[in-house]
């Protein structure tokens, strides 16, 4: 599939969908505490998406059953909300949300601690993963490549002693949830698709405390770390513009 560059008016539509994603994530994060279930997060998100006049991007996508992905501890991405999955003090939970508004997609993720008992090494994992996202965003400039984005993420993560997931990557986004190009969170500078004005990419570092390998559980969705270590995930949609990278989901 060809890479689709967006006009300024299309990017503005994507900004509106991105703002809705941010409002949904803010509302969902606000209720995270020990004792609630990931299905409680799902209900808040579903209600907020409806209230804001958007449609969920994930529900029904290849038969995925929910509006959120909620991935706890060793779950990397694509965890399915469940009333049986109750959050505990010291957990971390990644909340990933996508919406459609006026035919354009927004997609963003954040990982947050549960309660006040987070171990310092896990707080470092969250801090490094989020910082690596912004290192990647800084490289989303005309004339750079997706390799520049991935290398910036990888260098920051590995310098901190963590590892970057290889099997799951970021992506282009627009009138489809997943468009070209793929945007790995690793790579070599100067390699891969060149970034052009009007491209919109979802940059989403998935960082493991231990080794980078993952496996998918029997539900055919939930990806977990192969070694059982904790994992964090942050994501923004970013437009490549003549004025530099513009985050559409903040």
Coordinates of N, CA and C in Angstrom, one line a residue, residues 7-247:
X7 N -3.5 16.4 3.8 CA -3.6 17.9 3.7 C -3.7 18.5 5.0
X8 N -3.5 19.8 5.1 CA -3.7 20.5 6.4 C -5.1 20.3 7.0
X9 N -6.1 20.3 6.1 CA -7.4 20.1 6.6 C -7.7 18.7 7.1
X10 N -7.0 17.7 6.5 CA -7.1 16.4 7.0 C -6.4 16.2 8.3
X11 N -5.3 16.8 8.5 CA -4.5 16.8 9.7 C -5.3 17.4 10.8
X12 N -6.1 18.5 10.5 CA -6.9 19.1 11.5 C -8.0 18.2 12.0
X13 N -8.6 17.4 11.0 CA -9.6 16.4 11.4 C -9.0 15.4 12.3
X14 N -7.7 15.0 12.0 CA -7.1 14.0 12.8 C -6.7 14.6 14.2
X15 N -6.5 15.9 14.3 CA -6.2 16.5 15.6 C -7.5 16.4 16.4
X16 N -8.7 16.6 15.8 CA -9.9 16.5 16.6 C -10.2 15.1 17.1
X17 N -9.9 14.1 16.2 CA -10.0 12.7 16.7 C -9.0 12.4 17.8
X18 N -7.8 13.0 17.6 CA -6.8 12.8 18.6 C -7.1 13.4 20.0
X19 N -7.8 14.5 19.9 CA -8.2 15.2 21.2 C -9.3 14.4 21.9
X20 N -10.1 13.7 21.2 CA -11.1 12.9 21.8 C -10.4 11.7 22.5
X21 N -9.5 11.1 21.8 CA -8.7 10.0 22.4 C -8.1 10.5 23.7
X22 N -7.5 11.7 23.7 CA -6.9 12.2 24.9 C -7.9 12.3 26.0
X23 N -9.1 12.9 25.7 CA -10.1 13.0 26.7 C -10.6 11.7 27.3
X24 N -10.7 10.7 26.4 CA -11.1 9.3 26.9 C -10.0 8.8 27.8
X25 N -8.7 8.9 27.4 CA -7.7 8.4 28.3 C -7.6 9.1 29.6
X26 N -7.8 10.4 29.6 CA -7.8 11.2 30.8 C -8.9 10.7 31.8
X27 N -10.1 10.5 31.2 CA -11.2 10.0 32.0 C -11.0 8.6 32.6
X28 N -10.3 7.8 31.8 CA -10.1 6.4 32.2 C -9.0 6.3 33.2
X29 N -7.9 7.0 33.0 CA -6.8 7.0 34.0 C -7.2 7.6 35.3
X30 N -8.2 8.5 35.3 CA -8.6 9.1 36.6 C -9.3 8.1 37.5
X31 N -9.7 7.0 37.0 CA -10.4 6.0 38.0 C -9.5 4.8 38.3
X32 N -8.2 4.8 37.8 CA -7.3 3.7 38.1 C -6.9 3.7 39.5
X33 N -7.2 2.6 40.2 CA -6.9 2.5 41.6 C -7.0 1.0 42.0
X34 N -6.4 0.5 43.1 CA -6.5 -0.9 43.5 C -8.0 -1.2 43.7
X35 N -8.4 -2.4 43.2 CA -9.8 -2.9 43.4 C -10.7 -2.7 42.3
X36 N -10.3 -1.9 41.3 CA -11.2 -1.8 40.1 C -10.7 -2.8 39.1
X37 N -11.6 -3.2 38.2 CA -11.3 -4.1 37.1 C -11.0 -3.4 35.8
X38 N -10.3 -4.1 34.9 CA -10.1 -3.5 33.6 C -11.4 -3.3 32.8
X39 N -12.4 -4.1 33.2 CA -13.7 -3.9 32.6 C -14.3 -2.6 33.1
X40 N -14.0 -2.2 34.3 CA -14.5 -0.8 34.8 C -13.9 0.3 33.9
X41 N -12.6 0.1 33.5 CA -11.9 1.1 32.6 C -12.6 1.1 31.3
X42 N -13.0 -0.1 30.8 CA -13.6 -0.2 29.5 C -15.0 0.5 29.5
X43 N -15.7 0.4 30.6 CA -17.1 1.0 30.6 C -16.9 2.6 30.6
X44 N -16.0 3.1 31.4 CA -15.8 4.5 31.4 C -15.4 5.0 30.0
X45 N -14.5 4.3 29.3 CA -14.0 4.7 28.0 C -15.1 4.7 27.0
X46 N -15.9 3.6 27.0 CA -17.0 3.4 26.0 C -18.0 4.6 26.2
X47 N -18.4 4.9 27.5 CA -19.3 6.0 27.7 C -18.8 7.3 27.2
X48 N -17.5 7.5 27.5 CA -16.9 8.8 27.1 C -16.8 9.0 25.6
X49 N -16.5 7.9 24.9 CA -16.4 8.0 23.4 C -17.8 8.3 22.9
X50 N -18.9 7.7 23.4 CA -20.2 7.9 22.9 C -20.6 9.4 23.3
X51 N -20.3 9.8 24.5 CA -20.6 11.2 24.9 C -20.0 12.2 24.0
X52 N -18.8 12.0 23.5 CA -18.0 12.9 22.6 C -18.4 12.8 21.1
X53 N -19.3 11.9 20.8 CA -19.8 11.8 19.4 C -18.8 11.0 18.5
X54 N -17.9 10.2 19.0 CA -17.0 9.5 18.1 C -17.4 8.0 18.1
X55 N -16.7 7.2 17.4 CA -16.9 5.8 17.3 C -15.6 5.1 17.8
X56 N -15.7 4.0 18.5 CA -14.5 3.2 18.9 C -13.8 2.6 17.6
X57 N -12.5 2.8 17.6 CA -11.7 2.2 16.5 C -11.4 0.8 16.7
X58 N -11.2 0.3 17.9 CA -10.8 -1.1 18.1 C -11.9 -2.1 18.1
X59 N -13.1 -1.7 18.7 CA -14.1 -2.7 18.8 C -14.6 -3.2 17.4
X60 N -14.6 -4.5 17.2 CA -14.9 -5.0 15.9 C -13.8 -5.1 14.9
X61 N -12.6 -4.5 15.2 CA -11.5 -4.6 14.3 C -10.9 -6.0 14.4
X62 N -11.0 -6.7 13.3 CA -10.7 -8.2 13.3 C -11.4 -8.9 14.5
X63 N -12.6 -8.5 14.8 CA -13.4 -9.1 15.8 C -12.9 -8.8 17.2
X64 N -12.1 -7.8 17.4 CA -11.7 -7.5 18.8 C -12.9 -7.0 19.5
X65 N -13.1 -7.4 20.8 CA -14.4 -7.2 21.5 C -14.6 -5.9 22.2
X66 N -13.6 -5.1 22.4 CA -13.7 -4.0 23.3 C -13.2 -2.7 22.7
X67 N -13.5 -1.5 23.4 CA -13.0 -0.2 22.9 C -11.6 0.1 23.3
X68 N -11.2 -0.6 24.4 CA -9.8 -0.4 25.0 C -9.0 -1.6 24.8
X69 N -7.7 -1.5 24.8 CA -6.8 -2.6 25.2 C -6.2 -2.2 26.6
X70 N -6.3 -3.1 27.5 CA -5.8 -2.9 28.9 C -4.8 -4.0 29.2
X71 N -3.5 -3.6 29.3 CA -2.5 -4.6 29.4 C -1.8 -4.4 30.7
X72 N -1.8 -5.4 31.6 CA -1.4 -5.3 33.0 C 0.0 -6.1 33.2
X73 N 0.9 -5.4 33.8 CA 2.2 -6.0 34.2 C 3.0 -6.6 33.0
X74 N 3.0 -7.9 32.9 CA 3.8 -8.6 31.9 C 3.1 -8.6 30.5
X75 N 1.9 -8.1 30.5 CA 1.2 -8.0 29.2 C 1.7 -6.7 28.5
X76 N 2.1 -6.9 27.2 CA 2.7 -5.9 26.4 C 1.7 -5.0 25.8
X77 N 0.8 -5.6 25.0 CA -0.3 -4.9 24.3 C -1.4 -5.8 24.1
X78 N -2.6 -5.2 23.7 CA -3.8 -5.9 23.2 C -4.4 -6.8 24.3
X79 N -4.2 -6.4 25.6 CA -4.9 -7.1 26.6 C -6.4 -6.8 26.6
X80 N -7.3 -7.8 26.7 CA -8.7 -7.6 26.6 C -9.3 -7.3 28.0
X81 N -10.0 -6.2 28.1 CA -10.7 -5.8 29.4 C -11.5 -7.0 29.9
X82 N -11.5 -7.2 31.3 CA -12.3 -8.3 31.9 C -12.7 -7.9 33.3
X83 N -13.9 -8.3 33.7 CA -14.3 -8.0 35.1 C -13.5 -8.8 36.1
X84 N -12.9 -9.9 35.6 CA -12.1 -10.8 36.4 C -10.7 -10.2 36.7
X85 N -10.2 -9.3 35.8 CA -8.9 -8.8 36.0 C -8.9 -7.5 36.9
X86 N -8.7 -7.7 38.2 CA -8.8 -6.7 39.2 C -7.4 -6.1 39.4
X87 N -7.3 -4.8 39.4 CA -6.0 -4.2 39.6 C -5.6 -4.1 41.0
X88 N -4.3 -4.3 41.3 CA -3.7 -4.4 42.6 C -2.7 -3.3 42.8
X89 N -2.5 -2.9 44.1 CA -1.4 -1.9 44.4 C -0.1 -2.5 43.9
X90 N 0.7 -1.6 43.2 CA 2.0 -2.0 42.7 C 1.9 -2.5 41.2
X91 N 0.7 -2.7 40.7 CA 0.6 -3.1 39.3 C 0.9 -1.9 38.4
X92 N 1.2 -2.2 37.1 CA 1.1 -1.1 36.1 C 0.1 -1.6 35.0
X93 N -0.6 -0.6 34.4 CA -1.6 -0.9 33.4 C -1.4 0.0 32.2
X94 N -1.3 -0.6 31.1 CA -1.3 0.2 29.8 C -2.7 0.3 29.3
X95 N -3.1 1.5 29.0 CA -4.4 1.8 28.4 C -4.3 2.3 27.0
X96 N -4.8 1.6 26.0 CA -4.6 2.0 24.6 C -6.0 2.2 24.1
X97 N -6.2 3.4 23.4 CA -7.5 3.7 22.9 C -7.4 4.3 21.5
X98 N -8.4 4.0 20.7 CA -8.5 4.6 19.3 C -9.9 4.9 19.1
X99 N -10.1 6.0 18.3 CA -11.5 6.5 17.9 C -11.5 6.8 16.5
X100 N -12.7 6.9 15.9 CA -12.9 7.4 14.6 C -13.9 8.6 14.7
X101 N -13.5 9.7 14.1 CA -14.4 10.9 14.0 C -14.3 11.5 12.6
X102 N -15.5 11.6 12.0 CA -15.5 12.1 10.6 C -14.6 11.4 9.6
X103 N -14.5 10.1 9.9 CA -13.7 9.2 9.0 C -12.2 9.1 9.2
X104 N -11.8 9.8 10.3 CA -10.3 9.9 10.6 C -10.0 9.3 11.9
X105 N -8.9 8.6 12.0 CA -8.6 7.9 13.3 C -7.7 8.6 14.2
X106 N -7.8 8.4 15.5 CA -6.8 8.8 16.5 C -6.5 7.6 17.3
X107 N -5.3 7.5 17.8 CA -4.8 6.4 18.5 C -3.7 6.8 19.5
X108 N -3.8 6.4 20.8 CA -2.8 6.8 21.8 C -2.9 5.8 22.9
X109 N -1.8 5.7 23.6 CA -1.7 4.8 24.8 C -0.8 5.4 25.9
X110 N -1.1 5.0 27.1 CA -0.3 5.5 28.3 C -0.3 4.3 29.3
X111 N 0.8 4.2 30.0 CA 1.0 3.2 31.1 C 1.1 4.0 32.4
X112 N 0.3 3.5 33.3 CA 0.2 4.2 34.6 C 0.4 3.2 35.8
X113 N 0.9 3.7 36.9 CA 0.9 2.8 38.1 C -0.4 2.7 38.8
X114 N -0.6 1.6 39.5 CA -1.8 1.4 40.3 C -1.5 1.6 41.8
X115 N -2.1 2.5 42.4 CA -1.8 2.7 43.9 C -0.5 3.4 44.1
X116 N 0.0 3.3 45.3 CA 1.2 4.1 45.7 C 2.4 3.2 46.0
X117 N 2.3 1.9 45.6 CA 3.4 1.0 46.0 C 4.3 0.6 44.9
X118 N 4.4 1.5 43.8 CA 5.2 1.1 42.7 C 6.7 1.0 43.0
X119 N 7.4 0.0 42.6 CA 8.8 -0.2 42.9 C 9.6 0.8 42.1
X120 N 10.7 1.3 42.6 CA 11.4 2.4 41.8 C 11.9 1.9 40.5
X121 N 12.2 0.6 40.4 CA 12.7 0.1 39.1 C 11.6 0.1 38.0
X122 N 10.3 -0.1 38.5 CA 9.2 0.0 37.6 C 8.8 1.4 37.2
X123 N 9.0 2.3 38.1 CA 8.8 3.8 37.8 C 9.8 4.2 36.8
X124 N 11.1 3.7 36.9 CA 12.1 3.9 35.9 C 11.7 3.4 34.5
X125 N 11.1 2.2 34.5 CA 10.6 1.6 33.2 C 9.6 2.6 32.6
X126 N 8.6 3.1 33.4 CA 7.6 4.0 32.8 C 8.3 5.3 32.3
X127 N 9.2 5.8 33.1 CA 9.8 7.1 32.8 C 10.6 7.0 31.5
X128 N 11.4 5.9 31.4 CA 12.2 5.7 30.2 C 11.4 5.4 29.0
X129 N 10.3 4.7 29.1 CA 9.5 4.4 27.9 C 8.8 5.6 27.4
X130 N 8.3 6.4 28.3 CA 7.7 7.7 27.9 C 8.7 8.6 27.3
X131 N 9.9 8.7 27.9 CA 10.9 9.6 27.4 C 11.3 9.1 26.0
X132 N 11.4 7.8 25.8 CA 11.8 7.3 24.5 C 10.8 7.7 23.4
X133 N 9.5 7.7 23.8 CA 8.5 8.2 22.8 C 8.8 9.6 22.3
X134 N 9.2 10.5 23.2 CA 9.5 11.9 22.8 C 10.8 12.0 22.0
X135 N 11.7 11.1 22.3 CA 12.9 11.0 21.5 C 12.6 10.6 20.1
X136 N 11.7 9.7 19.9 CA 11.2 9.3 18.6 C 10.5 10.4 17.9
X137 N 9.6 11.1 18.6 CA 8.8 12.2 18.0 C 9.7 13.3 17.5
X138 N 10.8 13.6 18.2 CA 11.7 14.6 17.8 C 12.3 14.4 16.5
X139 N 12.4 13.1 16.1 CA 12.9 12.7 14.8 C 11.9 12.7 13.6
X140 N 10.7 13.0 13.9 CA 9.6 12.9 12.9 C 9.6 14.2 12.1
X141 N 10.6 14.4 11.3 CA 10.8 15.6 10.5 C 11.0 15.3 9.1
X142 N 10.6 16.2 8.2 CA 10.8 16.0 6.8 C 12.2 15.7 6.4
X143 N 12.4 14.7 5.6 CA 13.8 14.3 5.2 C 14.4 13.3 6.1
X144 N 13.9 13.1 7.3 CA 14.4 12.0 8.1 C 13.7 10.7 7.6
X145 N 14.0 9.6 8.3 CA 13.5 8.3 7.9 C 12.8 7.6 9.1
X146 N 12.0 6.6 8.9 CA 11.5 5.8 10.0 C 12.6 5.2 10.8
X147 N 13.8 4.9 10.2 CA 14.9 4.4 10.9 C 15.5 5.4 11.9
X148 N 15.4 6.7 11.6 CA 15.8 7.7 12.6 C 14.9 7.7 13.8
X149 N 13.6 7.5 13.6 CA 12.7 7.5 14.7 C 13.0 6.3 15.6
X150 N 13.1 5.1 14.9 CA 13.3 3.9 15.7 C 14.6 3.9 16.4
X151 N 15.6 4.4 15.8 CA 17.0 4.4 16.4 C 17.0 5.3 17.6
X152 N 16.3 6.4 17.6 CA 16.2 7.3 18.7 C 15.5 6.6 19.9
X153 N 14.5 5.9 19.6 CA 13.8 5.1 20.7 C 14.7 4.1 21.3
X154 N 15.2 3.3 20.4 CA 16.1 2.1 20.8 C 17.3 2.6 21.6
X155 N 18.0 3.6 21.2 CA 19.2 4.1 21.9 C 18.8 4.5 23.3
X156 N 17.7 5.2 23.5 CA 17.4 5.7 24.8 C 17.0 4.5 25.7
X157 N 16.2 3.6 25.2 CA 15.8 2.4 26.0 C 16.9 1.5 26.4
X158 N 17.8 1.2 25.4 CA 18.9 0.3 25.7 C 19.9 0.9 26.6
X159 N 20.1 2.2 26.5 CA 21.1 2.9 27.4 C 20.6 2.8 28.9
X160 N 19.3 2.6 29.1 CA 18.8 2.5 30.4 C 18.7 1.0 30.9
X161 N 19.1 0.1 30.0 CA 19.2 -1.3 30.4 C 17.9 -2.1 30.1
X162 N 17.0 -1.5 29.4 CA 15.7 -2.2 29.1 C 15.8 -2.6 27.6
X163 N 14.7 -3.3 27.1 CA 14.7 -3.8 25.7 C 13.5 -3.4 25.0
X164 N 13.6 -3.3 23.7 CA 12.5 -2.8 22.8 C 11.9 -4.1 22.2
X165 N 10.6 -4.2 22.2 CA 9.8 -5.2 21.5 C 10.1 -5.1 20.0
X166 N 10.3 -6.3 19.4 CA 10.5 -6.3 17.9 C 9.3 -6.7 17.1
X167 N 8.5 -7.6 17.7 CA 7.4 -8.2 16.8 C 6.3 -7.2 16.6
X168 N 6.1 -6.2 17.4 CA 5.0 -5.3 17.2 C 5.5 -3.8 17.1
X169 N 5.0 -3.1 16.1 CA 5.6 -1.8 15.7 C 4.5 -0.7 15.6
X170 N 5.0 0.5 15.5 CA 4.1 1.6 15.1 C 3.7 1.6 13.7
X171 N 3.0 2.6 13.3 CA 2.3 2.5 11.9 C 1.9 3.9 11.5
X172 N 1.6 4.0 10.2 CA 0.9 5.1 9.6 C -0.5 5.1 10.1
X173 N -1.2 6.2 10.0 CA -2.6 6.3 10.4 C -3.3 7.4 9.7
X174 N -4.6 7.3 9.4 CA -5.4 8.3 8.7 C -6.8 7.9 8.6
X175 N -7.3 7.5 7.4 CA -8.6 7.0 7.2 C -8.7 5.5 7.5
X176 N -7.6 5.0 7.8 CA -7.5 3.6 8.3 C -6.7 3.6 9.6
X177 N -7.0 2.6 10.4 CA -6.2 2.6 11.7 C -4.8 2.2 11.5
X178 N -4.5 1.3 10.5 CA -3.1 1.0 10.2 C -2.8 1.2 8.8
X179 N -2.0 2.2 8.5 CA -1.5 2.5 7.1 C 0.0 2.3 7.1
X180 N 0.5 2.4 5.8 CA 2.0 2.5 5.7 C 2.5 3.9 6.1
X181 N 3.7 4.0 6.6 CA 4.7 2.9 6.7 C 4.6 2.3 8.1
X182 N 5.2 1.1 8.2 CA 5.5 0.6 9.6 C 6.5 1.4 10.2
X183 N 6.4 1.6 11.5 CA 7.4 2.4 12.3 C 7.9 1.6 13.5
X184 N 9.0 0.9 13.2 CA 9.6 0.1 14.3 C 10.2 1.0 15.4
X185 N 10.3 0.5 16.6 CA 10.9 1.2 17.7 C 12.4 0.8 17.8
X186 N 12.9 0.4 16.7 CA 14.4 0.1 16.7 C 14.8 0.3 15.2
X187 N 16.1 0.3 15.0 CA 16.5 0.5 13.6 C 17.8 1.3 13.5
X188 N 18.1 1.6 12.2 CA 19.4 2.3 11.9 C 19.0 3.6 11.3
X189 N 19.7 4.6 11.7 CA 19.5 6.0 11.2 C 19.7 6.0 9.7
X190 N 18.8 6.7 9.0 CA 18.9 6.9 7.6 C 18.2 5.7 6.8
X191 N 17.7 4.7 7.5 CA 17.1 3.6 6.8 C 15.6 3.6 6.8
X192 N 15.0 2.9 5.9 CA 13.5 2.9 5.9 C 12.9 4.0 5.1
X193 N 11.6 4.0 5.2 CA 10.8 5.0 4.4 C 11.2 6.5 4.9
X194 N 11.3 7.3 3.9 CA 11.6 8.7 4.2 C 10.3 9.4 4.6
X195 N 10.4 10.3 5.6 CA 9.3 11.1 6.1 C 9.1 12.3 5.2
X196 N 7.8 12.5 4.8 CA 7.4 13.6 3.9 C 6.4 14.4 4.6
X197 N 6.3 15.7 4.2 CA 5.2 16.6 4.7 C 3.8 16.0 4.5
X198 N 3.1 16.0 5.6 CA 1.7 15.4 5.6 C 1.6 14.0 6.0
X199 N 2.7 13.3 6.2 CA 2.6 12.0 6.8 C 2.1 12.1 8.3
X200 N 1.3 11.1 8.7 CA 0.9 11.0 10.1 C 1.3 9.6 10.5
X201 N 2.1 9.5 11.6 CA 2.5 8.2 12.1 C 2.2 8.0 13.6
X202 N 1.8 6.8 14.0 CA 1.7 6.5 15.4 C 3.0 5.9 15.8
X203 N 3.6 6.6 16.7 CA 4.9 6.1 17.3 C 4.5 5.5 18.7
X204 N 4.9 4.3 18.9 CA 4.5 3.6 20.1 C 5.5 2.7 20.7
X205 N 6.5 3.2 21.5 CA 7.4 2.3 22.1 C 6.7 1.3 23.0
X206 N 7.1 0.0 22.9 CA 6.8 -1.0 23.8 C 8.1 -1.6 24.4
X207 N 8.3 -1.4 25.7 CA 9.6 -1.6 26.3 C 9.4 -2.6 27.4
X208 N 10.3 -3.6 27.4 CA 10.3 -4.6 28.4 C 11.4 -4.4 29.4
X209 N 11.1 -4.8 30.7 CA 12.1 -4.7 31.7 C 13.2 -5.8 31.5
X210 N 12.8 -6.9 30.9 CA 13.7 -7.9 30.7 C 14.1 -8.0 29.2
X211 N 13.9 -9.2 28.7 CA 14.3 -9.5 27.3 C 13.2 -9.0 26.3
X212 N 13.5 -8.8 25.0 CA 12.6 -8.2 24.1 C 11.5 -9.2 23.6
X213 N 11.7 -10.5 23.7 CA 10.8 -11.5 23.1 C 9.4 -11.4 23.7
X214 N 8.4 -11.7 22.8 CA 7.0 -11.8 23.3 C 6.3 -13.0 22.8
X215 N 5.2 -13.3 23.3 CA 4.3 -14.4 22.8 C 2.9 -14.0 23.0
X216 N 2.0 -14.6 22.2 CA 0.6 -14.3 22.2 C -0.2 -15.4 23.0
X217 N -1.1 -15.0 23.9 CA -1.8 -15.9 24.7 C -2.9 -16.6 23.9
X218 N -3.6 -17.5 24.5 CA -4.6 -18.3 23.8 C -5.8 -17.5 23.3
X219 N -6.0 -16.3 23.9 CA -7.1 -15.5 23.4 C -6.9 -14.9 22.0
X220 N -5.7 -15.1 21.5 CA -5.2 -14.7 20.2 C -5.0 -13.2 20.1
X221 N -5.0 -12.5 21.2 CA -4.8 -11.0 21.2 C -3.7 -10.6 22.1
X222 N -3.8 -11.1 23.4 CA -2.9 -10.5 24.4 C -1.5 -10.9 24.2
X223 N -0.6 -10.0 24.0 CA 0.9 -10.2 23.8 C 1.5 -10.0 25.2
X224 N 2.3 -11.0 25.6 CA 3.0 -10.9 26.9 C 4.5 -11.1 26.7
X225 N 5.3 -10.7 27.7 CA 6.7 -10.9 27.6 C 7.0 -12.4 27.7
X226 N 7.9 -12.8 27.0 CA 8.2 -14.3 27.0 C 8.9 -14.7 28.3
X227 N 9.6 -13.7 29.0 CA 10.3 -14.0 30.2 C 9.5 -13.6 31.4
X228 N 8.3 -13.1 31.3 CA 7.5 -12.7 32.4 C 7.8 -11.4 33.0
X229 N 8.7 -10.7 32.4 CA 9.1 -9.3 33.0 C 8.0 -8.3 32.6
X230 N 7.9 -7.2 33.4 CA 6.9 -6.2 33.2 C 7.2 -5.4 31.9
X231 N 6.2 -4.8 31.3 CA 6.3 -4.1 30.0 C 5.5 -2.8 30.1
X232 N 6.0 -1.8 29.4 CA 5.3 -0.5 29.4 C 5.1 -0.1 27.9
X233 N 4.1 0.8 27.7 CA 3.7 1.1 26.3 C 3.1 2.6 26.4
X234 N 3.7 3.4 25.5 CA 3.2 4.8 25.3 C 3.1 5.1 23.8
X235 N 2.1 5.9 23.5 CA 1.8 6.1 22.0 C 1.3 7.5 21.8
X236 N 1.7 8.1 20.7 CA 1.1 9.4 20.2 C 1.0 9.3 18.7
X237 N 0.0 9.9 18.1 CA -0.1 10.2 16.7 C 0.6 11.5 16.4
X238 N 1.5 11.5 15.4 CA 2.4 12.6 15.1 C 2.3 13.0 13.6
X239 N 2.0 14.3 13.3 CA 2.0 14.7 12.0 C 3.4 15.3 11.6
X240 N 3.9 15.0 10.4 CA 5.2 15.5 9.9 C 4.8 16.8 9.1
X241 N 5.3 17.9 9.6 CA 4.9 19.2 9.0 C 6.2 20.0 8.7
X242 N 6.0 21.1 7.9 CA 7.1 21.9 7.6 C 7.7 22.7 8.8
X243 N 6.9 22.7 9.9 CA 7.3 23.3 11.1 C 7.8 22.3 12.2
X244 N 7.9 21.1 11.7 CA 8.4 20.0 12.6 C 7.3 19.1 13.1
X245 N 7.6 18.2 14.0 CA 6.6 17.2 14.4 C 5.5 17.9 15.2
X246 N 4.2 17.5 14.9 CA 3.1 18.0 15.7 C 2.3 16.8 16.3
X247 N 2.2 16.8 17.6 CA 1.5 15.7 18.3 C 0.0 16.0 18.2

